[in-house]
C-alpha atoms as one frame of an Amber mdcrd trajectory, in Angstrom:
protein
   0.000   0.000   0.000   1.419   3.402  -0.953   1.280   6.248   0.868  -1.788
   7.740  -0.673  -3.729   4.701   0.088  -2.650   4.834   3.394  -3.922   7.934
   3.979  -6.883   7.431   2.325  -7.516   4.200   4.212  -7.308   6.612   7.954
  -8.706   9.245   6.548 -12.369   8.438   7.927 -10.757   6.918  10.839  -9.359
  10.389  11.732 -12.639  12.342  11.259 -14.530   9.971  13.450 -11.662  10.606
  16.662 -11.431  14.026  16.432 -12.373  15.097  20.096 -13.102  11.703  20.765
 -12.339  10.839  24.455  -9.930   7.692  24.187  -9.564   5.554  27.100  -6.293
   3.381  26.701  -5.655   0.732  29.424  -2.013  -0.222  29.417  -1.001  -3.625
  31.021   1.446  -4.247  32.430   2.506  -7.213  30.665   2.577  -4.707  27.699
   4.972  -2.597  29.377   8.059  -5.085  30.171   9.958  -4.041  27.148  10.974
  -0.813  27.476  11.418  -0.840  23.506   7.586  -1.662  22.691   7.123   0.399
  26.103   8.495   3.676  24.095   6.606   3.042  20.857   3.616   2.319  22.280
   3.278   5.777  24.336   4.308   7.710  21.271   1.274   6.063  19.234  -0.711
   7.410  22.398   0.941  11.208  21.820   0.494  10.758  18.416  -3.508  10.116
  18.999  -3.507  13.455  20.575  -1.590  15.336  17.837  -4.507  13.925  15.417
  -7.348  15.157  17.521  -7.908  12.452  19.763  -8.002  13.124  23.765  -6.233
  10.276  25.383  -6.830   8.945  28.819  -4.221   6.728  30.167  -4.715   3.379
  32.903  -2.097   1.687  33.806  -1.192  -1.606  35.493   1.607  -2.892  36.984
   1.222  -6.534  37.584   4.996  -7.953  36.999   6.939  -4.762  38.505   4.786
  -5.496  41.638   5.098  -9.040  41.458   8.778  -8.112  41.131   8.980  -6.205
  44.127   6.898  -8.449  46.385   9.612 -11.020  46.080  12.659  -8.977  46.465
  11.314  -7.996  49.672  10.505 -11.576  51.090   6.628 -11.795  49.821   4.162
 -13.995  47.471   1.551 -12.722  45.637  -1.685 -14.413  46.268  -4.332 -14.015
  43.890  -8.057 -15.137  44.304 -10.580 -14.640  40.987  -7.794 -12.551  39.610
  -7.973 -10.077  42.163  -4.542  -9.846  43.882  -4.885 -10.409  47.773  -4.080
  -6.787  49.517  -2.693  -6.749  52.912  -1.306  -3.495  54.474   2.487  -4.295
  53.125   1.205  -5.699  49.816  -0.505  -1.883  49.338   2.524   0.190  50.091
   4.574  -2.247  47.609   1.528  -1.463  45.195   1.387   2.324  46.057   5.113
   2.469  45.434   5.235   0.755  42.020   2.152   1.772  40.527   2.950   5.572
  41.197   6.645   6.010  42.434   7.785   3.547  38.782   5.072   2.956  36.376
   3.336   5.976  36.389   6.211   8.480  36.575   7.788   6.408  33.455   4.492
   6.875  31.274   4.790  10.563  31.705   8.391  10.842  31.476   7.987   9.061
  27.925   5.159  11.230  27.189   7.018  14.173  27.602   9.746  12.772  25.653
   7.711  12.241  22.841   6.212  15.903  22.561   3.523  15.427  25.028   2.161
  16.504  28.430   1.240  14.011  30.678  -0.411  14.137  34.262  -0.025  11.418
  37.131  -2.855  10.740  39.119  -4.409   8.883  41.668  -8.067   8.096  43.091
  -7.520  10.753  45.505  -6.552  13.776  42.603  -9.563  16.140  42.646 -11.470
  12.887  44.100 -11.159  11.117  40.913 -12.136   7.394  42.094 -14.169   7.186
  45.308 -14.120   3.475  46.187 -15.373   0.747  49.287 -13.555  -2.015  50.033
 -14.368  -4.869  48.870 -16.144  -7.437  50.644 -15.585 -11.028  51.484 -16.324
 -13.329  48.881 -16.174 -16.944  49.413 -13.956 -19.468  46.392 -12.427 -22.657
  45.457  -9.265 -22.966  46.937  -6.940 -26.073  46.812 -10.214 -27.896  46.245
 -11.971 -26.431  49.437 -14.598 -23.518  49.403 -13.370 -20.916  51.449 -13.999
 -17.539  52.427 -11.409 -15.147  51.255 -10.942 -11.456  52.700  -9.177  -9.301
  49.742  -7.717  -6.852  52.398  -7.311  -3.533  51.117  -9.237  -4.307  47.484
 -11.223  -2.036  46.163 -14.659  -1.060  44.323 -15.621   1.898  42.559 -18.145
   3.720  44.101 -18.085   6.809  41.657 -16.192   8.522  39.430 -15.636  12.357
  39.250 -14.577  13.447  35.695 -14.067  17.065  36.261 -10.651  17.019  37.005
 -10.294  14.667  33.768 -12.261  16.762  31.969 -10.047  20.148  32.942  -6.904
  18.101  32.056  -8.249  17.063  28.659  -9.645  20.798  27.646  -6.147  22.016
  28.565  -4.401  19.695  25.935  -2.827  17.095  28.651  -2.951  13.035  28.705
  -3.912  12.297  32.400  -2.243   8.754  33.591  -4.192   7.395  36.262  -2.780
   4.893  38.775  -5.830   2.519  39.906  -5.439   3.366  43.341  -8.904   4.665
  45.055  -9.910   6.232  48.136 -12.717   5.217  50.386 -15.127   7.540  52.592
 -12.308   7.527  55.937  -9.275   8.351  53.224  -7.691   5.149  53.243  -5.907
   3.999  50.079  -7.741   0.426  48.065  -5.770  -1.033  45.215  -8.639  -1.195
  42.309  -8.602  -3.661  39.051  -6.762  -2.114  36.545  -9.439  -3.131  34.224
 -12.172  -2.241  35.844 -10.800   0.804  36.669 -10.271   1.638  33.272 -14.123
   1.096  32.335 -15.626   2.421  34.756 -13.538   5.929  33.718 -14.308   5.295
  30.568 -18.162   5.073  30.916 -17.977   8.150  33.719 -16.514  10.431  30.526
 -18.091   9.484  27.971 -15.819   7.676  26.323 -15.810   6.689  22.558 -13.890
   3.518  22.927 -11.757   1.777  25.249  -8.311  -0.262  24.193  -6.977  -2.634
  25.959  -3.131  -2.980  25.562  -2.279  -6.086  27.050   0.138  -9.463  25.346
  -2.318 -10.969  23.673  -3.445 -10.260  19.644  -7.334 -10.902  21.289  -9.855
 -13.382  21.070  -8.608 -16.800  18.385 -10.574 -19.531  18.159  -7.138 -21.457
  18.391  -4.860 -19.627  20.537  -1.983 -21.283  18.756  -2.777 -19.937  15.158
  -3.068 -16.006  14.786  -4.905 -16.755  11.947  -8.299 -17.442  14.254  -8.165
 -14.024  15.240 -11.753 -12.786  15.724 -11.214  -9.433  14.501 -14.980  -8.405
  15.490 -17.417  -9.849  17.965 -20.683  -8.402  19.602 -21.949  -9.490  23.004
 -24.396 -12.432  22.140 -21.171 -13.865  20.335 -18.939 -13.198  23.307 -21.369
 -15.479  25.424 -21.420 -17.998  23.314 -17.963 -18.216  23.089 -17.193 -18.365
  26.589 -20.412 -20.966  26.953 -18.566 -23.099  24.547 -14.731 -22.952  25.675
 -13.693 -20.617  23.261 -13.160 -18.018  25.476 -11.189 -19.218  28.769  -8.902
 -18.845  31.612  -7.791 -15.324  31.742  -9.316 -13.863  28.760 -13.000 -14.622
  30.761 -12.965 -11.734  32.811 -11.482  -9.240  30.445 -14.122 -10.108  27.952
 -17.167 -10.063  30.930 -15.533  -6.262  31.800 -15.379  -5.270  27.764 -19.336
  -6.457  27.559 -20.143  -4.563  31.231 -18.512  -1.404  29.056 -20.379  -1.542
  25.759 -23.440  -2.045  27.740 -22.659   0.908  29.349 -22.966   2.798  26.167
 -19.346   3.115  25.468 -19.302   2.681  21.283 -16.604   0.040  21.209 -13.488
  -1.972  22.996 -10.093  -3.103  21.371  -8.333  -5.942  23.270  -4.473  -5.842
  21.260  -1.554  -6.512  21.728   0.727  -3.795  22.967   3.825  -5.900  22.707
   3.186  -5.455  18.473   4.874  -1.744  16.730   2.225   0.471  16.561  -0.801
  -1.957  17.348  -2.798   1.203  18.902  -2.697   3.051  15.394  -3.648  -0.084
  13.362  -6.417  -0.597  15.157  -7.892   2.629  15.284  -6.872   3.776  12.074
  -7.230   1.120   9.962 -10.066  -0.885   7.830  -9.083  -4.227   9.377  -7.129
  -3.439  12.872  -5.062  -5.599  14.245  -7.097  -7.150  16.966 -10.526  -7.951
  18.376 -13.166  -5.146  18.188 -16.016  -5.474  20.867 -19.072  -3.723  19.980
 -22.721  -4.180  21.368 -24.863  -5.346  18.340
């Protein structure tokens, strides 16, 4: 393809995000080479320079995971939520704002941008309870598992986002809410990220994580399902399709478009410029989720 046909190829793509709110949730699995790391932020500041208004959510999982070891501690998980005592929050805290967060804006900046840290607690963003006790499968046994310091979102204020987005900046929120009392709950990354998106408006969420989406054999990237709506999502998962971890991230994508949100993109971030083929492209480059 030349670069006229390019061009004309994005050229609707372009009119249809300009202004468009753009929530982009950023994995952390996506993020562990600091190569695809740098590309993948510029396609984010390049979004803006079209027109778009990028809003950044970040994970975190294998930095944390990372630093829960090196000082002397296993990460438990239950339902994919990750078990949150007191120490397991400041290790989360520390990563998720003092690292991850402070890198996305540094390579924002670097790439012509303005970006903003934030947390839950930033112009009470993400008011959140914490969770409560949920009883699961463990080892065989039911049991009755406290999540510690988890949290769930309660509401969303967008007029801080809203300020930041109006004055030409990419905000980068950490998914770290605040309860009634002030104290700090470490939120799903995902559902973080949808429940932003849906508080803003949002034309579509991407998800940026190391997976090219939804295959009907996750062994050939020729299955890729390029588009599904929800009644097809069920029936995926109903017939086995759709498993392990890609369950929940498709049950949070539906709970979005039902929301009203026009579309979600699960990609893979690890790919060059994955975000831009996507969005700006006829085909994309991995599964669109839309509600009919």
């Amino acid at each position: 393809m030349d670069v006229s046909e390019s061009f004309g190829e994005m050229l609707p793509w372009l009119k249809k995000y300009q202004e468009a709110v753009i929530v982009i949730k950023v994995g952390g699995h996506a993020m562990v080479d600091p190569a695809a790391r740098s590309s993948m932020i510029k396609d984010i500041v390049t979004l803006k320079y079209l027109g778009a208004r990028p809003v950044i959510v970040h994970g975190g999982g294998p930095e944390i995971d990372a630093m829960m070891k090196r000082m002397g501690k296993t990460p438990k998980f239950v339902s994919g939520l990750r078990v949150t005592d007191e120490e397991t929050l400041e290790i989360v805290r520390m990563v998720l704002v003092g690292n991850v967060s402070a890198d996305i804006c540094s390579l924002i900046s670097k790439h012509g941008g303005n970006g903003v840290g934030m947390v839950g607690s930033d112009g009470d963003l993400i008011v959140a309870r914490r969770k409560a006790p949920e009883k699961a499968v463990i080892d065989g046994k039911e049991t009755e598992v406290d999540f510690g310091w988890v949290g769930e979102t309660v509401r969303i204020n967008p007029k801080i986002l809203n300020i930041l987005m109006e004055n030409e900046y990419i905000p980068v929120i950490s998914p770290i809410g605040y309860d009634a009392e002030g104290n700090c709950l470490n939120l799903n990354a995902d559902t973080a990220a949808g429940d932003i998106a849906a508080a803003i408006n949002a034309r579509s969420l991407v998800s940026l994580t190391d997976v090219d989406g939804v295959m009907m054999d996750p062994s050939k990237k020729e299955t890729l399902l390029s588009q599904l709506n929800i009644a097809q999502c069920y029936d995926l998962i109903e017939k086995g399709v759709i498993s392990k971890g890609m369950i929940p991230k498709i049950l949070s994508s539906i709970s979005v478009v039902k929301s009203g949100i026009q579309s979600v993109h699960i990609i893979n971030g690890n790919i060059p410029h994955a975000l831009l083929q996507e969005l700006l492209t006829d085909k994309g480059i991995g599964t669109c989720i839309t509600k009919e």
